[in-house]
Amino acid sequence: MLFFTWEGAAMARRPNQRQRRSSRRRHDYAEKTKLPPGIENEPRVPMVGNEADYEITRSGHVYSRQLKRFIQWKLTPNGQHPYISVQVGGVSSQPRWPNEAAEESWAAAELKRVEQERAQLEEQIEIQIRQLEEQIETQIRAQVEVPETERDAIVKARLGQGVFRENVAKVEKACRITGVSIPIFLIASHIKPWRHSSNQEKLDGNNGLLLTPSIDFLFDRGFISFGDNGDLLLSPVASLDALHKMGVDPTKTSNVGPFNSAQQKYLRFHRAEIFRRSQD
């Protein structure tokens, strides 16, 4: 015979230990995989390999392009190895835990963004410099008090040609860094830029160096400079890999030989106004 009591009914309804553990696991999993508010608006970057149909956010949440919704993180069956790899700018990362992969990818994406902004800024500066130099050239050609031959020489000096190049060649015989001395391979580069120089300084041979094209580029844009005693100075913002590929060994302490007193005056201007000492 069975006897029914309210106490027995309550015990029958009470979950056993296995049910409580299962319920707690479901609750913990739901909390762990809960998507934070606003995650739908967080930017995403693509994953690669077998996960090409997925994207990952900065915080490590995974979005399925096929399902068109966010999903939980997925790991390999043993739970030991990361599931996610990320591709940024065509370069695939090593597999990482989702949040680590996101951090890695966003670091790469942020670097790419900064480089793009820097390239755009460089382009804008180049355009402004060309416009400024064209205005100065127009003003020079309008200076009727200056003989026409001298005006032509000053204008040609902007491109390192004519009288200026001849004057530089009387002071400098080869590229200070590469040692190249064949004239056709050398550019007559102003130390104090043409746009900042007076008419006399624009033609002064002491205001110039004979440089190979890649070294001229680095010097003209302030990625390298020189001390009065000839020590080569490298800008902290210059890419060491790019410097090496362009003919400058960043691992060596280089001295290119001393400069005369007139050259030192122009080099002081270059170090103060053109040489890049920081990211600013």
XYZ file of N, CA and C in Angstrom:
840
model
N 0.853 -1.184 0.000
C 0.000 0.000 0.000
C 0.896 1.243 0.000
N 0.547 2.249 -0.822
C 1.318 3.483 -0.904
C 0.653 4.564 -0.088
N 1.470 5.314 0.629
C 0.972 6.425 1.428
C 1.486 7.731 0.818
N 0.643 8.665 0.604
C 1.006 9.955 0.011
C 1.073 11.004 1.094
N 2.178 11.720 1.152
C 2.299 12.833 2.104
C 2.805 14.039 1.347
N 2.484 15.220 1.855
C 2.986 16.452 1.245
C 4.506 16.513 1.301
N 5.092 15.973 2.388
C 6.556 15.969 2.513
C 7.189 15.118 1.426
N 6.561 13.954 1.156
C 7.080 13.075 0.111
C 6.964 13.715 -1.256
N 5.870 14.432 -1.492
C 5.695 15.101 -2.777
C 6.751 16.176 -2.981
N 7.086 16.925 -1.923
C 8.098 17.972 -2.017
C 9.455 17.372 -2.341
N 9.752 16.213 -1.717
C 11.031 15.569 -1.979
C 11.094 15.056 -3.404
N 9.947 14.606 -3.914
C 9.919 14.103 -5.284
C 10.181 15.225 -6.281
N 9.706 16.440 -5.941
C 9.916 17.567 -6.851
C 11.313 18.174 -6.739
N 12.023 17.929 -5.659
C 13.330 18.514 -5.413
C 14.359 17.898 -6.357
N 15.160 18.688 -7.099
C 16.130 18.131 -8.037
C 17.246 17.398 -7.304
N 17.671 16.288 -7.892
C 18.767 15.548 -7.273
C 20.101 16.232 -7.583
N 21.203 15.686 -7.090
C 22.520 16.318 -7.235
C 22.937 16.418 -8.699
N 22.656 15.362 -9.485
C 23.024 15.382 -10.895
C 22.256 16.466 -11.632
N 20.998 16.617 -11.341
C 20.196 17.653 -11.988
C 20.684 19.043 -11.613
N 21.080 19.197 -10.323
C 21.567 20.511 -9.898
C 22.874 20.862 -10.606
N 23.776 19.875 -10.752
C 25.037 20.135 -11.455
C 24.786 20.485 -12.913
N 23.861 19.755 -13.524
C 23.544 20.014 -14.927
C 22.952 21.399 -15.103
N 22.063 21.779 -14.188
C 21.451 23.102 -14.255
C 22.491 24.197 -14.055
N 23.433 23.960 -13.116
C 24.468 24.952 -12.853
C 25.389 25.108 -14.063
N 25.708 23.976 -14.724
C 26.555 24.047 -15.919
C 25.867 24.824 -17.044
N 24.578 24.569 -17.206
C 23.852 25.298 -18.244
C 23.829 26.788 -17.950
N 23.656 27.127 -16.668
C 23.639 28.533 -16.280
C 25.008 29.167 -16.501
N 26.070 28.457 -16.097
C 27.423 28.996 -16.265
C 27.767 29.171 -17.737
N 27.371 28.190 -18.562
C 27.656 28.270 -19.991
C 26.908 29.435 -20.618
N 25.650 29.605 -20.203
C 24.854 30.707 -20.742
C 25.466 32.047 -20.366
N 25.983 32.148 -19.123
C 26.602 33.392 -18.693
C 27.910 33.636 -19.435
N 28.666 32.537 -19.629
C 29.969 32.664 -20.278
C 29.827 33.092 -21.727
N 28.807 32.588 -22.395
C 28.655 32.862 -23.833
C 27.665 33.985 -24.111
N 27.228 34.665 -23.071
C 26.263 35.748 -23.273
C 26.940 36.882 -24.048
N 26.245 37.392 -25.051
C 26.787 38.486 -25.848
C 26.496 39.819 -25.174
N 27.490 40.670 -25.030
C 27.275 41.962 -24.377
C 26.420 42.874 -25.243
N 25.740 43.824 -24.639
C 24.924 44.770 -25.418
C 25.785 45.538 -26.421
N 25.241 45.740 -27.593
C 25.926 46.517 -28.605
C 26.957 45.759 -29.407
N 27.112 44.439 -29.146
C 28.137 43.677 -29.853
C 27.848 43.633 -31.346
N 26.586 43.776 -31.722
C 26.225 43.738 -33.145
C 26.891 44.877 -33.924
N 27.162 45.974 -33.234
C 27.747 47.142 -33.895
C 29.273 47.172 -33.833
N 29.881 46.182 -33.180
C 31.339 46.177 -33.034
C 31.976 45.735 -34.353
N 32.995 46.454 -34.850
C 33.641 46.077 -36.111
C 34.215 44.665 -36.040
N 34.303 44.008 -37.205
C 34.777 42.630 -37.262
C 35.848 42.496 -38.341
N 36.720 41.489 -38.168
C 37.707 41.144 -39.193
C 37.536 39.674 -39.527
N 37.877 39.258 -40.774
C 37.632 37.879 -41.202
C 38.606 36.882 -40.586
N 38.104 35.656 -40.363
C 38.963 34.544 -39.990
C 39.320 33.777 -41.249
N 40.304 32.847 -41.132
C 40.819 32.185 -42.330
C 40.742 30.676 -42.185
N 41.295 29.992 -43.187
C 41.310 28.540 -43.166
C 39.903 27.986 -43.280
N 39.618 26.976 -42.450
C 38.282 26.384 -42.457
C 37.241 27.319 -41.870
N 37.712 28.425 -41.263
C 36.780 29.350 -40.618
C 36.540 30.586 -41.479
N 36.690 30.425 -42.810
C 36.585 31.584 -43.702
C 35.201 32.211 -43.682
N 34.201 31.477 -43.210
C 32.843 32.021 -43.184
C 32.539 32.759 -41.883
N 33.568 32.965 -41.076
C 33.352 33.612 -39.788
C 34.149 34.907 -39.685
N 33.708 35.773 -38.796
C 34.409 37.009 -38.495
C 34.547 37.114 -36.985
N 35.513 37.905 -36.544
C 35.755 38.029 -35.106
C 35.826 39.503 -34.723
N 35.289 39.843 -33.571
C 35.291 41.223 -33.105
C 36.531 41.492 -32.265
N 36.712 42.748 -31.921
C 37.857 43.137 -31.089
C 37.843 42.407 -29.751
N 36.659 42.141 -29.206
C 36.550 41.493 -27.904
C 36.581 39.974 -28.003
N 36.670 39.435 -29.229
C 36.804 37.986 -29.382
C 35.512 37.251 -29.644
N 34.429 37.923 -29.961
C 33.172 37.259 -30.278
C 33.115 36.908 -31.755
N 32.535 35.746 -32.032
C 32.549 35.195 -33.384
C 31.190 35.384 -34.058
N 31.249 35.859 -35.302
C 30.035 36.094 -36.090
C 30.028 35.148 -37.280
N 28.899 34.465 -37.493
C 28.749 33.554 -38.619
C 28.117 34.284 -39.789
N 28.835 34.326 -40.903
C 28.271 34.954 -42.095
C 27.107 34.129 -42.640
N 27.223 32.806 -42.510
C 26.179 31.927 -43.030
C 24.897 32.051 -42.220
N 25.039 32.029 -40.878
C 23.855 32.127 -40.009
C 23.404 33.567 -39.821
N 24.308 34.510 -40.167
C 24.018 35.933 -40.001
C 23.695 36.292 -38.545
N 24.472 35.703 -37.651
C 24.326 36.021 -36.226
C 25.611 35.630 -35.501
N 25.753 36.143 -34.273
C 26.897 35.779 -33.451
C 26.691 34.390 -32.877
N 27.806 33.648 -32.739
C 27.756 32.298 -32.177
C 28.731 32.212 -31.008
N 28.685 31.077 -30.291
C 29.601 30.894 -29.178
C 31.000 30.568 -29.706
N 31.985 30.768 -28.832
C 33.337 30.401 -29.211
C 33.402 28.908 -29.459
N 34.232 28.466 -30.421
C 34.399 27.044 -30.696
C 35.859 26.666 -30.524
N 36.078 25.551 -29.841
C 37.432 25.059 -29.640
C 37.529 23.641 -30.175
N 38.743 23.136 -30.341
C 38.934 21.771 -30.787
C 38.429 20.807 -29.723
N 38.137 19.555 -30.085
C 37.495 18.637 -29.140
C 38.195 18.472 -27.806
N 39.553 18.487 -27.806
C 40.229 18.292 -26.528
C 40.274 19.568 -25.694
N 39.844 20.675 -26.297
C 39.761 21.911 -25.540
C 41.091 22.554 -25.224
N 42.177 22.019 -25.783
C 43.498 22.531 -25.449
C 44.037 23.530 -26.462
N 43.646 23.373 -27.724
C 44.235 24.193 -28.775
C 43.226 25.184 -29.318
N 43.671 26.373 -29.645
C 42.752 27.388 -30.143
C 42.115 26.979 -31.463
N 40.984 27.508 -31.689
C 40.209 27.209 -32.887
C 40.367 28.279 -33.933
N 40.717 29.503 -33.517
C 40.567 30.660 -34.384
C 41.908 31.168 -34.911
N 41.928 31.408 -36.218
C 43.023 32.129 -36.846
C 42.400 33.321 -37.557
N 43.170 34.370 -37.714
C 42.628 35.607 -38.269
C 43.516 36.078 -39.411
N 42.910 36.695 -40.406
C 43.659 37.240 -41.525
C 43.455 38.747 -41.586
N 44.560 39.483 -41.632
C 44.503 40.939 -41.769
C 45.495 41.347 -42.851
N 45.016 42.065 -43.845
C 45.888 42.511 -44.917
C 46.527 41.362 -45.677
N 45.814 40.225 -45.781
C 46.322 39.083 -46.526
C 47.289 38.212 -45.758
N 47.565 38.523 -44.494
C 48.495 37.747 -43.675
C 47.714 36.987 -42.617
N 47.924 35.667 -42.542
C 47.197 34.823 -41.587
C 47.962 34.730 -40.278
N 47.249 34.830 -39.184
C 47.867 34.704 -37.870
C 47.975 33.234 -37.489
N 48.811 32.930 -36.517
C 48.809 31.619 -35.910
C 47.512 31.452 -35.114
N 47.030 30.214 -34.941
C 45.792 30.026 -34.157
C 45.948 30.572 -32.740
N 44.911 31.207 -32.261
C 44.906 31.796 -30.920
C 43.545 31.567 -30.276
N 43.509 31.720 -28.957
C 42.210 31.794 -28.299
C 41.467 32.988 -28.899
N 40.159 32.932 -28.936
C 39.410 33.974 -29.659
C 39.784 35.400 -29.280
N 39.864 35.683 -27.976
C 40.173 37.065 -27.604
C 41.616 37.430 -27.954
N 42.535 36.455 -27.892
C 43.923 36.720 -28.274
C 44.038 36.936 -29.776
N 43.297 36.120 -30.536
C 43.296 36.288 -31.990
C 42.739 37.651 -32.363
N 41.693 38.044 -31.653
C 41.107 39.363 -31.924
C 42.106 40.465 -31.624
N 42.786 40.336 -30.483
C 43.776 41.356 -30.106
C 44.891 41.426 -31.135
N 45.331 40.244 -31.595
C 46.403 40.192 -32.589
C 45.949 40.822 -33.898
N 44.739 40.458 -34.309
C 44.244 40.966 -35.583
C 44.015 42.459 -35.528
N 43.497 42.932 -34.392
C 43.229 44.361 -34.298
C 44.520 45.158 -34.164
N 45.531 44.531 -33.565
C 46.827 45.210 -33.523
C 47.355 45.390 -34.942
N 47.224 44.335 -35.751
C 47.681 44.435 -37.140
C 46.825 45.427 -37.922
N 45.511 45.357 -37.686
C 44.612 46.272 -38.393
C 44.879 47.719 -37.983
N 45.166 47.923 -36.693
C 45.445 49.279 -36.213
C 46.740 49.801 -36.824
N 47.756 48.925 -36.910
C 49.016 49.321 -37.519
C 48.801 49.688 -38.985
N 47.989 48.873 -39.672
C 47.702 49.151 -41.077
C 46.985 50.487 -41.217
N 46.041 50.755 -40.302
C 45.295 52.016 -40.349
C 46.229 53.197 -40.137
N 47.119 53.075 -39.149
C 48.059 54.154 -38.852
C 48.975 54.403 -40.055
N 49.456 53.313 -40.674
C 50.332 53.456 -41.833
C 49.599 54.107 -43.001
N 48.325 53.750 -43.183
C 47.544 54.358 -44.257
C 47.349 55.850 -44.005
N 47.036 56.192 -42.747
C 46.867 57.609 -42.406
C 48.171 58.368 -42.595
N 49.271 57.726 -42.214
C 50.573 58.373 -42.352
C 50.900 58.584 -43.829
N 50.594 57.559 -44.665
C 50.860 57.678 -46.096
C 50.015 58.796 -46.707
N 48.762 58.891 -46.267
C 47.890 59.952 -46.763
C 48.419 61.327 -46.347
N 48.887 61.408 -45.089
C 49.443 62.672 -44.607
C 50.706 63.034 -45.386
N 51.556 62.034 -45.632
C 52.773 62.273 -46.412
C 52.410 62.797 -47.805
N 51.396 62.203 -48.404
C 50.977 62.626 -49.741
C 50.469 64.065 -49.720
N 49.685 64.398 -48.690
C 49.179 65.767 -48.566
C 50.323 66.759 -48.386
N 51.322 66.378 -47.567
C 52.477 67.249 -47.344
C 53.255 67.438 -48.644
N 53.428 66.342 -49.402
C 54.134 66.430 -50.682
C 53.419 67.388 -51.623
N 52.098 67.311 -51.669
C 51.317 68.200 -52.535
C 51.493 69.649 -52.094
N 51.437 69.880 -50.770
C 51.588 71.239 -50.253
C 52.981 71.790 -50.559
N 54.002 70.927 -50.441
C 55.375 71.364 -50.739
C 55.508 71.739 -52.208
N 54.955 70.888 -53.085
C 55.029 71.194 -54.522
C 54.324 72.502 -54.844
N 53.161 72.706 -54.229
C 52.426 73.952 -54.462
C 53.221 75.156 -53.969
N 53.836 75.009 -52.774
C 54.645 76.100 -52.229
C 55.833 76.397 -53.134
N 56.517 75.364 -53.595
C 57.684 75.566 -54.442
C 57.293 76.177 -55.787
N 56.143 75.788 -56.313
C 55.672 76.387 -57.569
C 55.373 77.876 -57.385
N 54.815 78.228 -56.207
C 54.567 79.647 -55.920
C 55.875 80.418 -55.818
N 56.859 79.822 -55.133
C 58.162 80.474 -55.007
C 58.813 80.627 -56.377
N 58.711 79.581 -57.209
C 59.287 79.646 -58.552
C 58.653 80.777 -59.367
N 57.337 80.917 -59.252
C 56.639 82.001 -59.954
C 57.141 83.363 -59.478
N 57.335 83.484 -58.158
C 57.827 84.751 -57.599
C 59.245 85.050 -58.081
N 60.074 84.011 -58.163
C 61.456 84.207 -58.625
C 61.478 84.684 -60.068
N 60.681 84.055 -60.900
C 60.649 84.442 -62.315
C 60.121 85.866 -62.499
N 59.378 86.358 -61.486
C 58.837 87.716 -61.573
C 59.811 88.767 -61.039
N 60.952 88.335 -60.503
C 61.926 89.272 -59.942
C 62.785 89.861 -61.067
N 62.285 90.913 -61.677
C 62.960 91.501 -62.839
C 64.318 92.089 -62.479
N 64.521 92.402 -61.199
C 65.811 92.966 -60.802
C 66.916 91.909 -60.812
N 66.523 90.631 -60.866
C 67.500 89.549 -60.925
C 67.706 89.155 -62.382
N 68.958 89.062 -62.850
C 69.206 88.681 -64.255
C 68.511 87.367 -64.607
N 68.058 87.276 -65.834
C 67.281 86.100 -66.261
C 68.093 84.821 -66.136
N 69.367 84.870 -66.456
C 70.199 83.662 -66.352
C 70.276 83.170 -64.907
N 70.343 84.121 -63.963
C 70.391 83.742 -62.547
C 69.054 83.180 -62.109
N 67.959 83.777 -62.600
C 66.634 83.245 -62.265
C 66.492 81.806 -62.751
N 66.968 81.544 -63.962
C 66.905 80.183 -64.511
C 67.725 79.219 -63.656
N 68.894 79.675 -63.216
C 69.761 78.828 -62.390
C 69.100 78.501 -61.065
N 68.443 79.502 -60.470
C 67.767 79.296 -59.187
C 66.624 78.306 -59.333
N 65.865 78.443 -60.421
C 64.736 77.536 -60.651
C 65.237 76.115 -60.891
N 66.309 75.955 -61.684
C 66.853 74.624 -61.959
C 67.431 73.981 -60.689
N 67.906 74.817 -59.770
C 68.468 74.294 -58.525
C 67.441 73.531 -57.714
N 66.155 73.848 -57.937
C 65.076 73.144 -57.225
C 65.138 71.644 -57.489
N 65.542 71.276 -58.708
C 65.630 69.873 -59.095
C 67.066 69.363 -59.071
N 67.971 70.151 -58.474
C 69.358 69.717 -58.375
C 70.079 69.728 -59.694
N 69.754 70.701 -60.528
C 70.350 70.767 -61.859
C 71.180 72.036 -62.033
N 71.869 72.094 -63.171
C 72.550 73.316 -63.577
C 73.668 73.744 -62.659
N 73.704 75.063 -62.402
C 74.779 75.676 -61.627
C 74.870 75.082 -60.227
N 73.742 74.824 -59.605
C 73.763 74.267 -58.250
C 74.487 72.932 -58.227
N 74.163 72.067 -59.151
C 74.819 70.750 -59.189
C 76.324 70.912 -59.397
N 76.701 71.810 -60.283
C 78.123 72.056 -60.532
C 78.813 72.546 -59.262
N 78.131 73.431 -58.521
C 78.716 73.966 -57.287
C 78.854 72.880 -56.217
N 77.843 72.001 -56.124
C 77.910 70.912 -55.140
C 79.059 69.972 -55.485
N 79.237 69.695 -56.780
C 80.289 68.773 -57.217
C 81.687 69.292 -56.898
N 81.822 70.592 -56.663
C 83.115 71.156 -56.282
C 83.430 70.862 -54.813
N 82.372 70.551 -54.039
C 82.544 70.296 -52.609
C 82.462 68.805 -52.292
N 81.498 68.135 -52.911
C 81.255 66.717 -52.666
C 81.618 65.905 -53.911
N 82.244 64.752 -53.693
C 82.700 63.938 -54.822
C 81.929 62.625 -54.965
N 81.229 62.203 -53.902
C 80.538 60.918 -53.942
C 79.439 60.916 -52.883
N 78.581 59.923 -52.975
C 77.543 59.766 -51.952
C 78.199 59.424 -50.627
N 77.852 60.155 -49.610
C 78.497 59.983 -48.308
C 78.240 58.599 -47.701
N 77.152 57.977 -48.044
C 76.790 56.699 -47.421
C 77.166 55.510 -48.295
N 76.791 55.551 -49.574
C 77.034 54.394 -50.444
C 78.402 54.419 -51.100
N 79.023 55.602 -51.187
C 80.318 55.712 -51.834
C 80.245 55.796 -53.340
N 79.054 55.771 -53.928
C 78.908 55.871 -55.380
C 79.409 57.236 -55.844
N 80.260 57.250 -56.899
C 80.824 58.510 -57.379
C 80.502 58.795 -58.841
N 79.804 57.884 -59.517
C 79.448 58.082 -60.924
C 78.334 59.125 -60.997
N 78.562 60.243 -61.635
C 77.615 61.365 -61.612
C 76.190 61.002 -62.026
N 76.033 60.123 -63.010
C 74.698 59.817 -63.504
C 73.826 59.142 -62.443
N 74.466 58.539 -61.452
C 73.735 57.854 -60.394
C 73.511 58.724 -59.157
N 73.876 59.999 -59.224
C 73.823 60.857 -58.045
C 72.855 62.027 -58.244
N 72.213 62.406 -57.136
C 71.302 63.549 -57.108
C 71.937 64.639 -56.259
N 71.930 65.870 -56.782
C 72.396 67.014 -55.990
C 71.248 67.437 -55.086
N 71.369 67.117 -53.801
C 70.284 67.334 -52.848
C 70.602 68.504 -51.917
N 69.643 69.418 -51.771
C 69.836 70.534 -50.838
C 69.829 70.022 -49.397
N 70.726 70.543 -48.588
C 70.707 70.250 -47.153
C 69.600 71.078 -46.494
N 69.675 72.382 -46.656
C 68.572 73.255 -46.280
C 67.657 73.319 -47.499
N 66.440 72.811 -47.407
C 65.599 72.672 -48.595
C 65.481 73.953 -49.416
N 65.350 73.775 -50.716
C 65.230 74.870 -51.679
C 64.153 75.858 -51.268
N 63.034 75.355 -50.797
C 61.904 76.230 -50.451
C 62.204 77.103 -49.242
N 63.167 76.695 -48.412
C 63.511 77.459 -47.208
C 64.734 78.359 -47.425
N 65.377 78.217 -48.566
C 66.651 78.903 -48.793
C 66.461 80.245 -49.487
N 67.401 81.149 -49.219
C 67.447 82.412 -49.967
C 67.971 82.110 -51.367
N 67.918 83.101 -52.251
C 68.420 82.884 -53.608
C 69.888 82.473 -53.597
N 70.659 83.099 -52.720
C 72.084 82.764 -52.635
C 72.258 81.335 -52.110
N 71.489 80.959 -51.101
C 71.589 79.619 -50.510
C 71.128 78.547 -51.488
N 70.166 78.892 -52.361
C 69.676 77.929 -53.351
C 70.782 77.462 -54.293
N 71.799 78.298 -54.497
C 72.872 77.982 -55.437
C 74.193 77.634 -54.749
N 74.223 77.741 -53.419
C 75.459 77.522 -52.666
C 75.832 76.037 -52.683
N 77.021 75.735 -53.181
C 77.469 74.350 -53.237
C 77.610 73.704 -51.874
N 77.850 74.516 -50.849
C 77.953 73.984 -49.488
C 76.591 73.559 -48.936
N 75.537 73.988 -49.611
C 74.180 73.630 -49.184
C 73.700 72.401 -49.952
N 74.605 71.521 -50.305
C 74.192 70.347 -51.062
C 75.046 69.137 -50.792
N 74.460 67.970 -51.060
C 75.172 66.703 -50.990
C 74.878 65.927 -52.267
N 75.816 65.124 -52.699
C 75.589 64.216 -53.817
C 75.179 62.864 -53.230
N 73.943 62.452 -53.501
C 73.390 61.248 -52.887
C 72.758 60.347 -53.941
N 72.824 59.047 -53.720
C 72.088 58.121 -54.568
C 70.586 58.318 -54.299
N 69.721 57.933 -55.246
C 68.288 58.248 -55.120
C 67.644 57.790 -53.812
N 67.926 56.582 -53.351
C 67.288 56.104 -52.121
C 67.776 56.889 -50.905
N 69.073 57.228 -50.878
C 69.608 58.010 -49.754
C 69.061 59.434 -49.808
N 68.930 59.977 -51.014
C 68.335 61.306 -51.179
C 66.914 61.328 -50.625
N 66.146 60.278 -50.916
C 64.770 60.178 -50.408
C 64.760 60.215 -48.880
N 65.602 59.412 -48.257
C 65.641 59.338 -46.790
C 66.076 60.670 -46.173
N 67.080 61.306 -46.790
C 67.596 62.569 -46.267
C 66.584 63.696 -46.460
N 65.992 63.757 -47.649
C 65.051 64.823 -47.976
C 63.818 64.786 -47.082
N 63.406 63.590 -46.648
C 62.200 63.446 -45.830
C 62.504 63.318 -44.349
N 63.757 63.490 -43.973
C 64.109 63.561 -42.562
C 64.244 62.236 -41.851
N 64.373 61.133 -42.602
C 64.549 59.833 -41.951
C 65.998 59.612 -41.541
N 66.917 60.375 -42.148
C 68.312 60.358 -41.727
C 68.828 61.794 -41.718
N 69.913 62.007 -40.972
C 70.600 63.294 -41.002
C 72.050 63.033 -40.613
N 72.814 64.094 -40.426
C 74.229 63.949 -40.108
C 74.617 64.936 -39.002
N 75.517 64.480 -38.122
C 76.116 65.383 -37.165
C 77.214 66.179 -37.839
N 77.650 67.254 -37.206
C 78.710 68.079 -37.796
C 79.981 67.278 -38.036
N 80.225 66.276 -37.175
C 81.441 65.464 -37.299
C 81.277 64.315 -38.285
N 80.068 64.189 -38.873
C 79.841 63.137 -39.862
C 79.102 61.922 -39.348
N 78.714 61.917 -38.065
C 77.949 60.782 -37.545
C 76.596 60.697 -38.252
N 76.249 59.489 -38.692
C 74.956 59.267 -39.330
C 73.881 59.180 -38.254
N 72.810 59.951 -38.411
C 71.708 59.975 -37.459
C 70.489 59.312 -38.084
N 69.877 58.367 -37.366
C 68.694 57.657 -37.849
C 67.473 58.110 -37.072
N 66.422 58.446 -37.787
C 65.188 58.872 -37.130
C 64.541 57.688 -36.413
N 64.006 57.904 -35.199
C 63.328 56.809 -34.482
C 62.041 56.364 -35.163
N 61.537 57.143 -36.107
C 60.290 56.748 -36.775
C 60.573 55.986 -38.069
N 61.836 55.857 -38.456
C 62.164 55.175 -39.705
C 62.087 53.663 -39.515
N 61.582 52.964 -40.507
C 61.542 51.505 -40.500
C 62.956 50.965 -40.680
N 63.411 50.159 -39.717
C 64.774 49.620 -39.804
C 64.922 48.715 -41.017
N 63.877 47.956 -41.316
C 63.919 47.070 -42.476
C 64.022 47.889 -43.767
N 63.230 48.969 -43.843
C 63.274 49.820 -45.034
C 64.639 50.490 -45.169
N 65.199 50.960 -44.051
C 66.523 51.580 -44.090
C 67.553 50.614 -44.673
N 67.510 49.376 -44.194
C 68.482 48.378 -44.650
C 68.334 48.122 -46.144
N 67.086 48.003 -46.608
C 66.846 47.735 -48.022
C 67.229 48.919 -48.905
N 67.222 50.130 -48.329
C 67.534 51.325 -49.112
C 68.996 51.724 -49.022
N 69.818 50.890 -48.361
C 71.251 51.118 -48.380
C 71.851 51.637 -47.089
N 71.066 51.666 -46.004
C 71.573 52.127 -44.707
C 71.526 50.958 -43.735
N 72.640 50.594 -43.157
C 72.684 49.498 -42.196
C 72.432 50.054 -40.791
N 71.228 49.826 -40.239
C 70.905 50.415 -38.926
C 71.642 49.754 -37.767
N 72.313 48.627 -38.020
C 73.027 47.937 -36.943
C 74.433 48.489 -36.737
N 74.893 49.339 -37.656
C 76.240 49.892 -37.556
C 76.218 51.346 -37.115
N 77.226 51.723 -36.355
C 77.434 53.131 -36.023
C 78.321 53.717 -37.114
N 77.720 54.533 -37.964
C 78.435 55.002 -39.152
C 78.871 56.456 -39.013
N 80.039 56.735 -39.564
C 80.519 58.102 -39.680
C 80.955 58.304 -41.125
N 80.405 59.340 -41.760
C 80.643 59.551 -43.188
C 81.727 60.587 -43.446
N 82.407 61.012 -42.394
C 83.459 62.020 -42.549
C 82.954 63.403 -42.190
N 83.821 64.266 -41.696
C 83.400 65.591 -41.215
C 82.949 66.500 -42.351
N 82.180 67.509 -41.983
C 81.691 68.522 -42.924
C 82.396 69.843 -42.629
N 82.518 70.679 -43.659
C 83.156 71.983 -43.445
C 82.196 72.908 -42.693
N 82.697 74.034 -42.249
C 81.903 74.931 -41.395
C 80.654 75.451 -42.099
N 80.746 75.709 -43.404
C 79.581 76.195 -44.148
C 78.516 75.100 -44.240
N 78.931 73.860 -44.472
C 77.980 72.761 -44.516
C 77.328 72.539 -43.153
N 78.115 72.706 -42.090
C 77.579 72.498 -40.739
C 76.437 73.463 -40.443
N 76.520 74.691 -40.974
C 75.444 75.668 -40.769
C 74.135 75.138 -41.355
N 74.223 74.580 -42.554
C 73.025 74.050 -43.203
C 72.542 72.773 -42.515
N 73.477 71.957 -42.042
C 73.099 70.726 -41.352
C 72.364 71.016 -40.051
N 72.725 72.091 -39.382
C 72.015 72.464 -38.152
C 70.552 72.756 -38.458
N 70.303 73.403 -39.591
C 68.917 73.650 -40.001
C 68.214 72.322 -40.280
N 68.888 71.426 -40.995
C 68.277 70.140 -41.338
C 67.923 69.352 -40.091
N 68.826 69.314 -39.124
C 68.561 68.554 -37.897
C 67.421 69.174 -37.103
N 67.329 70.510 -37.128
C 66.303 71.194 -36.330
C 64.935 71.185 -36.995
N 64.895 71.266 -38.325
C 63.619 71.474 -39.004
C 63.147 70.298 -39.868
N 64.059 69.467 -40.328
C 63.682 68.401 -41.260
C 63.784 67.015 -40.620
N 64.819 66.775 -39.839
C 65.037 65.481 -39.224
C 63.885 65.128 -38.277
N 63.372 63.919 -38.414
C 62.229 63.470 -37.609
C 62.735 62.822 -36.325
N 62.477 63.504 -35.224
C 62.949 63.007 -33.934
C 61.910 62.196 -33.189
N 60.640 62.299 -33.589
C 59.570 61.563 -32.911
C 58.444 61.346 -33.863
N 57.345 60.705 -33.350
C 56.157 60.448 -34.161
C 55.386 61.720 -34.444
N 55.627 62.778 -33.662
C 54.847 64.013 -33.822
C 55.167 64.706 -35.137
